[in-house]
Amino acid sequence: MITSFNPATDEVLAQFEPHQDSQIEQRLAAAQRAQKAWAALGVEARRPHLLKLAQTLRANKERYARIITLEMGKPLAEAVGEVEKCAWNFEYYAEQGPAFLADYPMVSAATDSRLVYDPLGLVLAVMPWNYPFWQVMRAAAPILISGNAIVLKHASNVPQCALAMEELFREAGVPEGLFTALLVGGSEVDRLIADDRIAAVTFTGSTPVGRSIASAAGRALKKQVLELGGSDPFVVLADADVEAAAAVAVKARFSNTGQSCISAKRFIVEHAVADRFRDAFVEGTRKLVTGDPLQAASTMGSMARRQLREELHVQVQATIAQGAKLLMGGRAIEGPGAFYEPTILDQVSPQMTAAREETFGPAAAILRVGSAEEAIAVANDTPFGLGASLWSRDLDRARRLSRLVDAGAVFINGMVASDPRLPFGGTKQSGYGRELAHLGLHEFTNIKTVWTGPVRT
Ligand code: NAP
């Protein structure tokens, strides 16, 4: 059974039978038929469908947000923001799709040479629970506008979100079969990747599972985009606006209850401003209100599963045992639900657990360094390379330093965030390929060279 479970109350919300082989077969066949008709439509005819999806999302944002909150525990206001962002993404690709998919002229010896962007077919999306709508829609909008169809294997703890998105497509009047949710476990994924009807795979999730998906896609020789884990550095240099950095640090670490791949996880601060940063960061974090995510007053909800809370607690305890200083939090909150106190650790060194491993929950690690050069070295001392935040008043220097950071994105004087207009993705163990903007769209197209010679009369 696939169980929908409220992590804030420990209640079972619903249970679903996983799809059987015959249902999977029937759904893949329908998806393939739908994709062929969709590809033949052309981009202009696809645009209104994306706009209708955006409209339907906006019109029902509270309803969808409630499902998100019930299944994974984030505060309702954050869930509403997530649904609105999905709508924006569809609007963005409806607007930009024709330009991104327009033929691209190339200079060569031919009479005419150009690139054209053809759809690949069915794209399998294997997705995580932490932004259960956004992760899926972030991938779906560019995949669909390019003439592909999407087959979703969502995380097993958010089945109601998966079904709600399928229903959204129906409500918006998008041709049946272009968005198909399969209720199956992770063990089915290799078989799906090997299926001839699946042309490519996009995966967002942990690095170990990414490795397994990459090898299955490699065996089947199928295109893949991998968005994996992160341990993003948040570097505060001595000339930074420390109070502004600390205020943003609270959001960068604790929104979504710290369960984001691009949450700032390691706060790397120059000695000269470290005490000031620490005090302001602690003060801002103390203002968070942890509680029932359906209540407007709560600014931090529960973690998505008790087991994730256990894993975070083990990392916090290990880091304290290794010599870090606990400034606040560090405990599970008793009672029902997977609540954990917002936690800040100081005097963390690069060898300690919280600096070495991805901490996927509300726990921040402060690492003190002696110079900007050391800050960059510590920032890069990780297997991950997703995002990085860099704070300094000297923008030229900050941009120079940004080139030395091993990450898919560096945000100067701001927190790392995804934005439909900007490519998103990682390097090192954080994955490869890009989502969003034109690069994300082109990932799931066949970039075809069309060479035309002269017509001899
Ligand atoms: P996860 O355990 O890797 O699960 C992600 C998806 O993979 C789920 O749908 C899961 O299905 C499926 N899966 C699990 N085992 C599998 C296997 N052996 N083969 C194929 N598929 C399998 O990750 P998570 O715990 O849901 O999410 C947290 C992780 O995602 C963190 O590491 C975070 O950094 C990363 N993340 C990255 C990004 C990014 O954009 N880079 C964004 C968000 C999250 P089941 O639920 O059925 O097991």
Coordinates of C-alpha atoms and ligand atoms in Angstrom, one line a residue:
M1 CA 0.0 0.0 0.0
I2 CA 1.0 3.6 -0.6
T3 CA 0.2 5.6 2.5
S4 CA -0.6 9.3 2.7
F5 CA 0.4 10.3 6.2
N6 CA 0.2 13.6 8.0
P7 CA 3.6 14.1 9.6
A8 CA 2.4 16.9 11.9
T9 CA -0.2 14.7 13.6
D10 CA 0.9 11.1 12.8
E11 CA -2.6 10.4 11.3
V12 CA -3.0 8.2 8.2
L13 CA -4.9 10.3 5.7
A14 CA -5.5 7.7 2.9
Q15 CA -4.1 4.6 1.4
F16 CA -3.7 3.7 -2.2
E17 CA -3.2 0.4 -4.0
P18 CA 0.0 0.7 -6.1
H19 CA -0.7 0.5 -9.8
Q20 CA -0.5 -3.1 -11.2
D21 CA 1.4 -4.0 -14.3
S22 CA -1.7 -3.9 -16.5
Q23 CA -2.5 -0.4 -15.3
I24 CA 1.0 0.8 -15.9
E25 CA 0.9 -0.7 -19.4
Q26 CA -2.4 1.0 -20.2
R27 CA -1.2 4.3 -18.9
L28 CA 2.1 4.3 -20.8
A29 CA 0.3 3.3 -24.0
A30 CA -2.2 6.2 -23.5
A31 CA 0.7 8.6 -22.7
Q32 CA 2.5 7.6 -25.9
R33 CA -0.6 8.2 -28.0
A34 CA -1.2 11.6 -26.4
Q35 CA 2.4 12.7 -26.9
K36 CA 2.3 12.0 -30.6
A37 CA -0.8 14.1 -31.1
W38 CA 0.6 16.8 -28.8
A39 CA 3.9 17.0 -30.7
A40 CA 2.0 17.4 -34.0
L41 CA 0.1 20.4 -32.6
G42 CA 3.1 22.8 -32.6
V43 CA 4.1 25.2 -30.0
E44 CA 1.5 28.0 -30.6
A45 CA -1.3 25.6 -30.1
R46 CA 0.2 24.2 -26.9
R47 CA 0.6 27.6 -25.2
P48 CA -3.1 28.1 -24.2
H49 CA -3.0 24.8 -22.4
L50 CA -0.1 26.0 -20.2
L51 CA -2.0 29.2 -19.5
K52 CA -5.1 27.3 -18.5
L53 CA -2.9 25.2 -16.1
A54 CA -1.6 28.4 -14.6
Q55 CA -5.1 29.8 -14.2
T56 CA -6.5 26.6 -12.7
L57 CA -3.6 26.5 -10.2
R58 CA -4.2 30.1 -9.1
A59 CA -7.9 29.6 -8.8
N60 CA -7.5 26.6 -6.5
K61 CA -4.3 27.5 -4.7
E62 CA -5.7 27.1 -1.2
R63 CA -7.0 23.7 -2.0
Y64 CA -3.7 22.4 -3.5
A65 CA -1.7 24.1 -0.7
R66 CA -3.8 22.2 1.9
I67 CA -2.9 18.9 0.4
I68 CA 0.8 19.8 0.3
T69 CA 0.7 20.9 4.0
L70 CA -1.2 17.8 5.1
E71 CA 1.1 15.4 3.4
M72 CA 4.5 16.9 4.1
G73 CA 4.1 19.4 7.0
K74 CA 5.2 22.8 5.6
P75 CA 3.3 25.9 6.8
L76 CA 0.2 26.7 4.7
A77 CA 1.5 30.1 3.6
E78 CA 4.6 28.5 2.1
A79 CA 2.5 25.9 0.4
V80 CA 0.3 28.7 -1.2
G81 CA 3.6 30.3 -2.4
E82 CA 4.7 27.0 -3.9
V83 CA 1.4 26.7 -5.9
E84 CA 1.7 30.3 -7.1
K85 CA 5.2 29.6 -8.3
C86 CA 4.0 26.6 -10.3
A87 CA 1.5 28.9 -12.0
W88 CA 4.2 31.5 -12.8
N89 CA 6.3 28.7 -14.3
F90 CA 3.6 27.7 -16.7
E91 CA 3.0 31.3 -17.6
Y92 CA 6.7 31.8 -18.2
Y93 CA 7.0 28.9 -20.6
A94 CA 3.7 29.7 -22.4
E95 CA 5.3 33.2 -23.0
Q96 CA 8.8 32.1 -23.8
G97 CA 8.2 28.7 -25.4
P98 CA 7.9 30.0 -29.0
A99 CA 11.2 32.0 -28.8
F100 CA 13.1 29.1 -27.1
L101 CA 11.8 26.6 -29.7
A102 CA 12.4 28.9 -32.7
D103 CA 14.8 27.6 -35.3
Y104 CA 18.4 28.8 -34.5
P105 CA 20.3 29.9 -37.6
M106 CA 24.0 28.7 -37.8
V107 CA 26.7 30.0 -40.1
S108 CA 28.3 27.3 -42.3
A109 CA 29.1 26.6 -45.9
A110 CA 25.5 25.5 -46.5
T111 CA 22.8 27.5 -48.3
D112 CA 21.0 27.4 -45.0
S113 CA 21.9 25.7 -41.7
R114 CA 19.9 25.8 -38.6
L115 CA 19.1 24.0 -35.4
V116 CA 15.6 22.8 -34.7
Y117 CA 14.2 21.5 -31.4
D118 CA 12.2 18.4 -31.7
P119 CA 10.5 16.7 -28.7
L120 CA 12.0 13.4 -27.4
G121 CA 8.7 11.7 -26.4
L122 CA 7.8 10.5 -22.9
V123 CA 9.9 11.9 -20.1
L124 CA 9.9 10.0 -16.8
A125 CA 10.1 12.3 -13.8
V126 CA 11.1 10.7 -10.5
M127 CA 10.5 13.3 -7.9
P128 CA 10.9 14.1 -4.2
W129 CA 8.4 15.2 -1.6
N130 CA 9.9 18.4 -0.3
Y131 CA 8.3 20.7 -2.8
P132 CA 5.7 18.2 -4.0
F133 CA 4.1 20.5 -6.6
W134 CA 7.0 22.8 -7.5
Q135 CA 9.5 20.0 -8.2
V136 CA 7.1 18.4 -10.6
M137 CA 5.8 21.5 -12.3
R138 CA 9.3 23.0 -12.6
A139 CA 10.1 20.0 -14.8
A140 CA 6.7 19.6 -16.4
A141 CA 6.3 23.1 -18.0
P142 CA 9.3 23.0 -20.3
I143 CA 8.9 19.3 -21.0
L144 CA 5.3 19.9 -22.2
I145 CA 5.8 23.1 -24.2
S146 CA 8.5 21.3 -26.2
G147 CA 6.0 18.7 -27.3
N148 CA 6.9 15.9 -24.8
A149 CA 4.6 14.2 -22.3
I150 CA 5.5 13.5 -18.7
V151 CA 5.1 10.3 -16.7
L152 CA 5.5 11.0 -12.9
K153 CA 6.8 8.6 -10.3
H154 CA 6.3 10.8 -7.2
A155 CA 7.7 10.1 -3.7
S156 CA 5.6 7.5 -1.9
N157 CA 4.7 9.9 1.0
V158 CA 2.9 12.4 -1.3
P159 CA 0.4 10.3 -3.3
Q160 CA -2.4 12.8 -2.9
C161 CA -0.3 15.5 -4.4
A162 CA 0.5 13.3 -7.4
L163 CA -3.2 12.5 -7.9
A164 CA -4.2 16.2 -7.4
M165 CA -1.8 17.2 -10.1
E166 CA -3.2 14.6 -12.5
E167 CA -6.7 16.0 -11.6
L168 CA -5.4 19.6 -12.3
F169 CA -4.5 18.6 -15.8
R170 CA -8.0 17.2 -16.3
E171 CA -9.6 20.3 -14.9
A172 CA -7.5 22.5 -17.1
G173 CA -8.7 20.5 -20.2
V174 CA -5.2 19.4 -21.2
P175 CA -5.5 16.4 -23.5
E176 CA -5.6 13.2 -21.4
G177 CA -2.4 11.3 -21.1
L178 CA 0.1 14.2 -21.3
F179 CA 0.5 14.0 -17.5
T180 CA 0.4 10.6 -16.0
A181 CA 1.0 9.8 -12.4
L182 CA 2.1 6.3 -11.6
L183 CA 1.5 5.1 -8.0
V184 CA 4.6 2.8 -7.7
G185 CA 7.5 2.4 -5.4
G186 CA 11.2 3.2 -6.2
S187 CA 11.8 -0.5 -7.1
E188 CA 9.7 0.0 -10.3
V189 CA 11.9 2.8 -11.6
D190 CA 14.6 0.8 -13.3
R191 CA 12.0 -1.2 -15.2
L192 CA 10.3 2.1 -16.3
I193 CA 13.6 3.6 -17.5
A194 CA 14.2 0.4 -19.6
D195 CA 10.8 0.6 -21.2
D196 CA 11.1 1.5 -24.9
R197 CA 8.4 4.1 -24.6
I198 CA 10.4 6.2 -22.1
A199 CA 12.8 8.5 -23.9
A200 CA 14.5 10.2 -21.1
V201 CA 14.5 10.7 -17.3
T202 CA 14.6 13.7 -15.0
F203 CA 15.3 13.0 -11.4
T204 CA 15.3 15.2 -8.3
G205 CA 16.3 13.6 -5.1
S206 CA 19.2 12.2 -3.0
T207 CA 22.6 11.6 -4.4
P208 CA 22.6 7.8 -3.7
V209 CA 19.3 7.3 -5.6
G210 CA 20.6 9.6 -8.3
R211 CA 23.6 7.3 -8.8
S212 CA 21.2 4.3 -9.2
I213 CA 19.0 6.2 -11.7
A214 CA 22.0 7.3 -13.6
S215 CA 23.3 3.7 -14.0
A216 CA 19.8 2.5 -15.1
A217 CA 19.6 5.3 -17.6
G218 CA 23.2 4.6 -18.7
R219 CA 22.4 1.0 -19.4
A220 CA 19.4 2.0 -21.4
L221 CA 21.3 4.9 -23.1
K222 CA 18.7 7.4 -22.2
K223 CA 19.2 11.1 -21.6
Q224 CA 19.0 12.1 -17.9
V225 CA 19.0 15.3 -15.8
L226 CA 19.9 14.8 -12.2
E227 CA 19.2 17.4 -9.5
L228 CA 20.7 15.9 -6.3
G229 CA 21.6 16.8 -2.8
G230 CA 23.4 19.9 -1.5
S231 CA 25.3 21.4 1.4
D232 CA 25.1 25.0 0.3
P233 CA 27.6 27.4 1.8
F234 CA 26.4 30.9 3.0
V235 CA 29.6 32.9 3.1
V236 CA 29.7 36.2 5.1
L237 CA 32.8 38.3 4.4
A238 CA 34.1 40.9 6.9
D239 CA 32.8 43.8 4.7
A240 CA 29.2 42.4 4.4
D241 CA 26.0 44.0 5.7
V242 CA 26.0 41.5 8.5
E243 CA 22.5 42.2 9.8
A244 CA 21.0 41.9 6.4
A245 CA 22.9 38.6 5.9
A246 CA 21.7 37.3 9.2
A247 CA 18.0 38.1 8.5
V248 CA 18.2 36.3 5.1
A249 CA 20.1 33.4 6.8
V250 CA 17.1 32.6 8.9
K251 CA 14.9 32.2 5.8
A252 CA 17.7 30.5 3.8
R253 CA 18.1 27.8 6.4
F254 CA 14.7 27.3 8.0
S255 CA 12.1 27.8 5.3
N256 CA 10.5 24.5 4.3
T257 CA 11.6 23.4 7.7
G258 CA 15.2 23.3 6.3
Q259 CA 14.3 20.5 3.9
S260 CA 15.5 22.0 0.7
C261 CA 18.3 21.0 -1.6
I262 CA 19.3 24.7 -1.8
S263 CA 18.8 25.6 1.9
A264 CA 21.9 27.3 3.2
K265 CA 23.5 24.6 5.4
R266 CA 27.0 25.8 6.2
F267 CA 27.4 29.4 7.4
I268 CA 31.0 30.3 6.7
V269 CA 31.8 33.6 8.4
E270 CA 34.9 35.7 8.7
H271 CA 36.2 36.0 12.4
A272 CA 35.9 39.8 12.3
V273 CA 32.1 39.7 12.0
A274 CA 31.3 36.2 13.3
D275 CA 30.0 37.2 16.8
R276 CA 27.8 39.8 15.3
F277 CA 26.4 37.4 12.7
R278 CA 25.9 34.7 15.3
D279 CA 23.9 37.0 17.6
A280 CA 21.7 38.4 14.9
F281 CA 21.2 34.9 13.4
V282 CA 20.2 33.5 16.8
E283 CA 17.9 36.4 17.5
G284 CA 16.1 36.0 14.2
T285 CA 15.8 32.3 14.6
R286 CA 14.3 32.6 18.0
K287 CA 11.4 34.5 16.4
L288 CA 10.4 31.4 14.4
V289 CA 7.1 29.8 15.6
T290 CA 7.2 26.0 15.3
G291 CA 3.8 24.4 15.3
D292 CA 0.7 23.2 13.5
P293 CA 1.4 24.0 9.8
L294 CA -2.2 24.7 9.1
Q295 CA -2.2 27.6 11.7
A296 CA -1.3 31.0 10.2
A297 CA 0.8 31.8 13.2
S298 CA 3.2 28.9 12.5
T299 CA 6.3 29.9 10.6
M300 CA 7.9 26.5 10.8
G301 CA 6.1 23.2 10.4
S302 CA 7.0 19.6 11.1
M303 CA 9.6 17.6 9.2
A304 CA 8.2 15.3 6.6
R305 CA 8.9 12.0 8.4
R306 CA 10.0 10.9 11.9
Q307 CA 12.8 8.9 10.4
L308 CA 14.2 12.1 8.8
R309 CA 14.1 13.8 12.2
E310 CA 16.0 10.9 13.7
E311 CA 18.7 11.2 11.0
L312 CA 19.0 14.9 11.6
H313 CA 19.2 14.5 15.3
V314 CA 22.0 11.9 14.9
Q315 CA 24.0 14.5 12.8
V316 CA 23.4 17.2 15.4
Q317 CA 24.5 15.0 18.3
A318 CA 27.6 13.8 16.4
T319 CA 28.6 17.4 15.6
I320 CA 28.3 18.4 19.3
A321 CA 30.3 15.3 20.3
Q322 CA 33.0 16.4 17.9
G323 CA 33.3 19.7 19.7
A324 CA 30.7 22.1 18.2
K325 CA 28.8 24.4 20.5
L326 CA 25.0 24.2 20.6
L327 CA 23.6 27.7 20.6
M328 CA 19.9 26.8 20.5
G329 CA 17.6 23.9 19.8
G330 CA 19.1 20.4 19.3
R331 CA 16.0 18.4 20.4
A332 CA 13.0 16.7 18.9
I333 CA 9.8 18.4 20.2
E334 CA 7.8 15.9 22.2
G335 CA 4.3 14.9 21.3
P336 CA 2.7 13.9 18.0
G337 CA 4.3 14.9 14.7
A338 CA 7.9 15.1 13.5
F339 CA 8.7 18.5 14.9
Y340 CA 12.3 19.5 15.6
E341 CA 13.6 22.6 17.3
P342 CA 15.3 25.2 15.1
T343 CA 18.9 24.5 15.8
I344 CA 22.1 26.5 15.5
L345 CA 25.6 25.0 16.0
D346 CA 28.6 27.3 16.3
Q347 CA 32.4 26.5 16.2
V348 CA 31.8 23.8 13.6
S349 CA 34.9 22.8 11.8
P350 CA 35.0 21.4 8.2
Q351 CA 35.7 17.8 9.4
M352 CA 32.6 17.7 11.6
T353 CA 29.4 15.8 10.5
A354 CA 27.2 18.8 10.0
A355 CA 29.8 20.2 7.6
R356 CA 30.6 17.0 5.8
E357 CA 27.0 15.6 5.3
E358 CA 23.9 17.1 3.9
T359 CA 21.7 18.1 6.8
F360 CA 18.1 17.9 5.5
G361 CA 16.2 19.7 8.3
P362 CA 16.3 22.8 10.6
A363 CA 19.9 22.7 11.8
A364 CA 22.5 25.4 10.9
A365 CA 26.3 25.1 11.2
I366 CA 28.5 28.1 11.7
L367 CA 32.1 27.8 10.6
R368 CA 34.5 30.6 11.4
V369 CA 37.3 31.4 9.0
G370 CA 40.2 33.9 8.9
S371 CA 40.0 35.3 5.3
A372 CA 37.9 35.4 2.1
E373 CA 40.4 32.8 0.6
E374 CA 39.8 30.4 3.5
A375 CA 36.1 31.0 3.2
I376 CA 36.1 29.9 -0.5
A377 CA 38.3 26.9 0.3
V378 CA 35.9 25.8 3.1
A379 CA 32.9 26.4 0.9
N380 CA 34.4 24.1 -1.7
D381 CA 35.4 21.4 0.8
T382 CA 32.4 19.3 0.2
P383 CA 31.3 16.6 -2.3
F384 CA 28.3 18.8 -3.3
G385 CA 28.1 21.8 -5.6
L386 CA 24.5 23.0 -5.9
G387 CA 24.1 26.7 -4.8
A388 CA 26.1 29.2 -2.8
S389 CA 25.4 32.5 -1.2
L390 CA 28.1 35.2 -0.8
W391 CA 27.8 38.4 1.2
S392 CA 30.1 41.4 0.7
R393 CA 29.7 45.1 0.0
D394 CA 32.5 44.9 -2.6
L395 CA 30.5 43.6 -5.6
D396 CA 33.5 43.4 -8.0
R397 CA 35.4 41.3 -5.6
A398 CA 32.3 39.2 -4.8
R399 CA 31.8 38.5 -8.5
R400 CA 35.5 37.6 -8.8
L401 CA 35.2 35.2 -5.8
S402 CA 32.0 33.7 -7.2
R403 CA 34.1 32.3 -10.1
L404 CA 36.1 30.3 -7.6
V405 CA 33.1 28.6 -5.9
D406 CA 32.2 25.1 -7.1
A407 CA 28.5 25.5 -7.5
G408 CA 25.7 25.6 -10.1
A409 CA 24.7 29.0 -8.9
V410 CA 26.2 31.8 -6.7
F411 CA 23.8 34.4 -5.3
I412 CA 25.6 37.5 -4.1
N413 CA 23.9 39.4 -1.2
G414 CA 20.8 37.2 -1.5
M415 CA 19.6 33.6 -0.8
V416 CA 19.8 30.9 -3.4
A417 CA 16.4 30.4 -5.0
S418 CA 15.0 28.8 -8.1
D419 CA 13.5 31.1 -10.7
P420 CA 11.9 30.1 -14.0
R421 CA 14.0 32.7 -15.8
L422 CA 17.4 31.4 -14.5
P423 CA 19.0 28.0 -15.1
F424 CA 19.1 25.7 -12.1
G425 CA 21.3 22.7 -11.4
G426 CA 24.5 21.5 -9.8
T427 CA 28.0 20.3 -10.3
K428 CA 30.0 17.6 -8.5
Q429 CA 27.8 15.2 -6.5
S430 CA 24.8 17.6 -6.8
G431 CA 24.1 16.3 -10.3
Y432 CA 24.3 17.4 -13.9
G433 CA 22.1 19.0 -16.5
R434 CA 20.0 22.1 -16.0
E435 CA 16.4 22.9 -15.3
L436 CA 14.5 26.1 -16.0
A437 CA 15.1 29.0 -18.5
H438 CA 16.0 28.1 -22.1
L439 CA 18.7 25.5 -21.0
G440 CA 16.2 23.5 -19.0
L441 CA 13.9 23.4 -22.0
H442 CA 16.5 22.3 -24.4
E443 CA 17.6 19.4 -22.2
F444 CA 14.5 17.4 -23.3
T445 CA 14.6 18.2 -27.0
N446 CA 16.5 16.6 -29.8
I447 CA 18.6 19.4 -31.0
K448 CA 18.6 18.6 -34.7
T449 CA 21.0 20.2 -37.3
V450 CA 19.2 20.8 -40.6
W451 CA 21.7 21.5 -43.4
T452 CA 20.4 22.7 -46.8
G453 CA 22.4 22.7 -49.9
P454 CA 21.8 24.7 -53.1
V455 CA 19.0 23.6 -55.5
R456 CA 20.7 22.8 -58.8
T457 CA 18.6 23.7 -61.8
Ligands
NAP1 P1 15.1 10.2 -2.4 O1 15.0 9.2 -1.3 O2 16.2 10.1 -3.3 O3 13.7 10.0 -3.3 C1 13.4 10.7 -4.4 C2 12.6 9.9 -5.4 O4 13.3 8.7 -5.8 C3 11.3 9.4 -4.8 O5 10.3 9.4 -5.8 C4 11.6 8.0 -4.4 O6 10.5 7.1 -4.3 C5 12.5 7.6 -5.5 N1 13.4 6.4 -5.2 C6 13.8 6.0 -4.0 N2 14.6 4.9 -4.1 C7 14.7 4.7 -5.4 C8 15.5 3.7 -6.2 N3 16.3 2.8 -5.6 N4 15.4 3.8 -7.5 C9 14.7 4.7 -8.1 N5 13.9 5.6 -7.5 C10 14.0 5.6 -6.1 O7 15.0 11.7 -1.9 P2 14.0 12.3 -0.9 O8 14.4 11.9 0.5 O9 12.6 12.2 -1.4 O10 14.4 13.9 -1.1 C11 15.5 14.5 -0.4 C12 16.7 14.6 -1.3 O11 16.4 15.2 -2.5 C13 17.8 15.4 -0.6 O12 19.0 14.8 -0.8 C14 17.7 16.7 -1.4 O13 18.9 17.5 -1.4 C15 17.3 16.2 -2.8 N6 16.7 17.3 -3.5 C16 17.4 17.9 -4.6 C17 16.8 18.9 -5.3 C18 17.5 19.6 -6.4 O14 16.9 20.3 -7.2 N7 18.8 19.4 -6.6 C19 15.5 19.4 -4.9 C20 14.9 18.8 -3.9 C21 15.5 17.7 -3.2 P3 9.9 6.5 -2.9 O15 9.4 7.7 -2.2 O16 8.8 5.6 -3.4 O17 11.0 5.8 -2.2

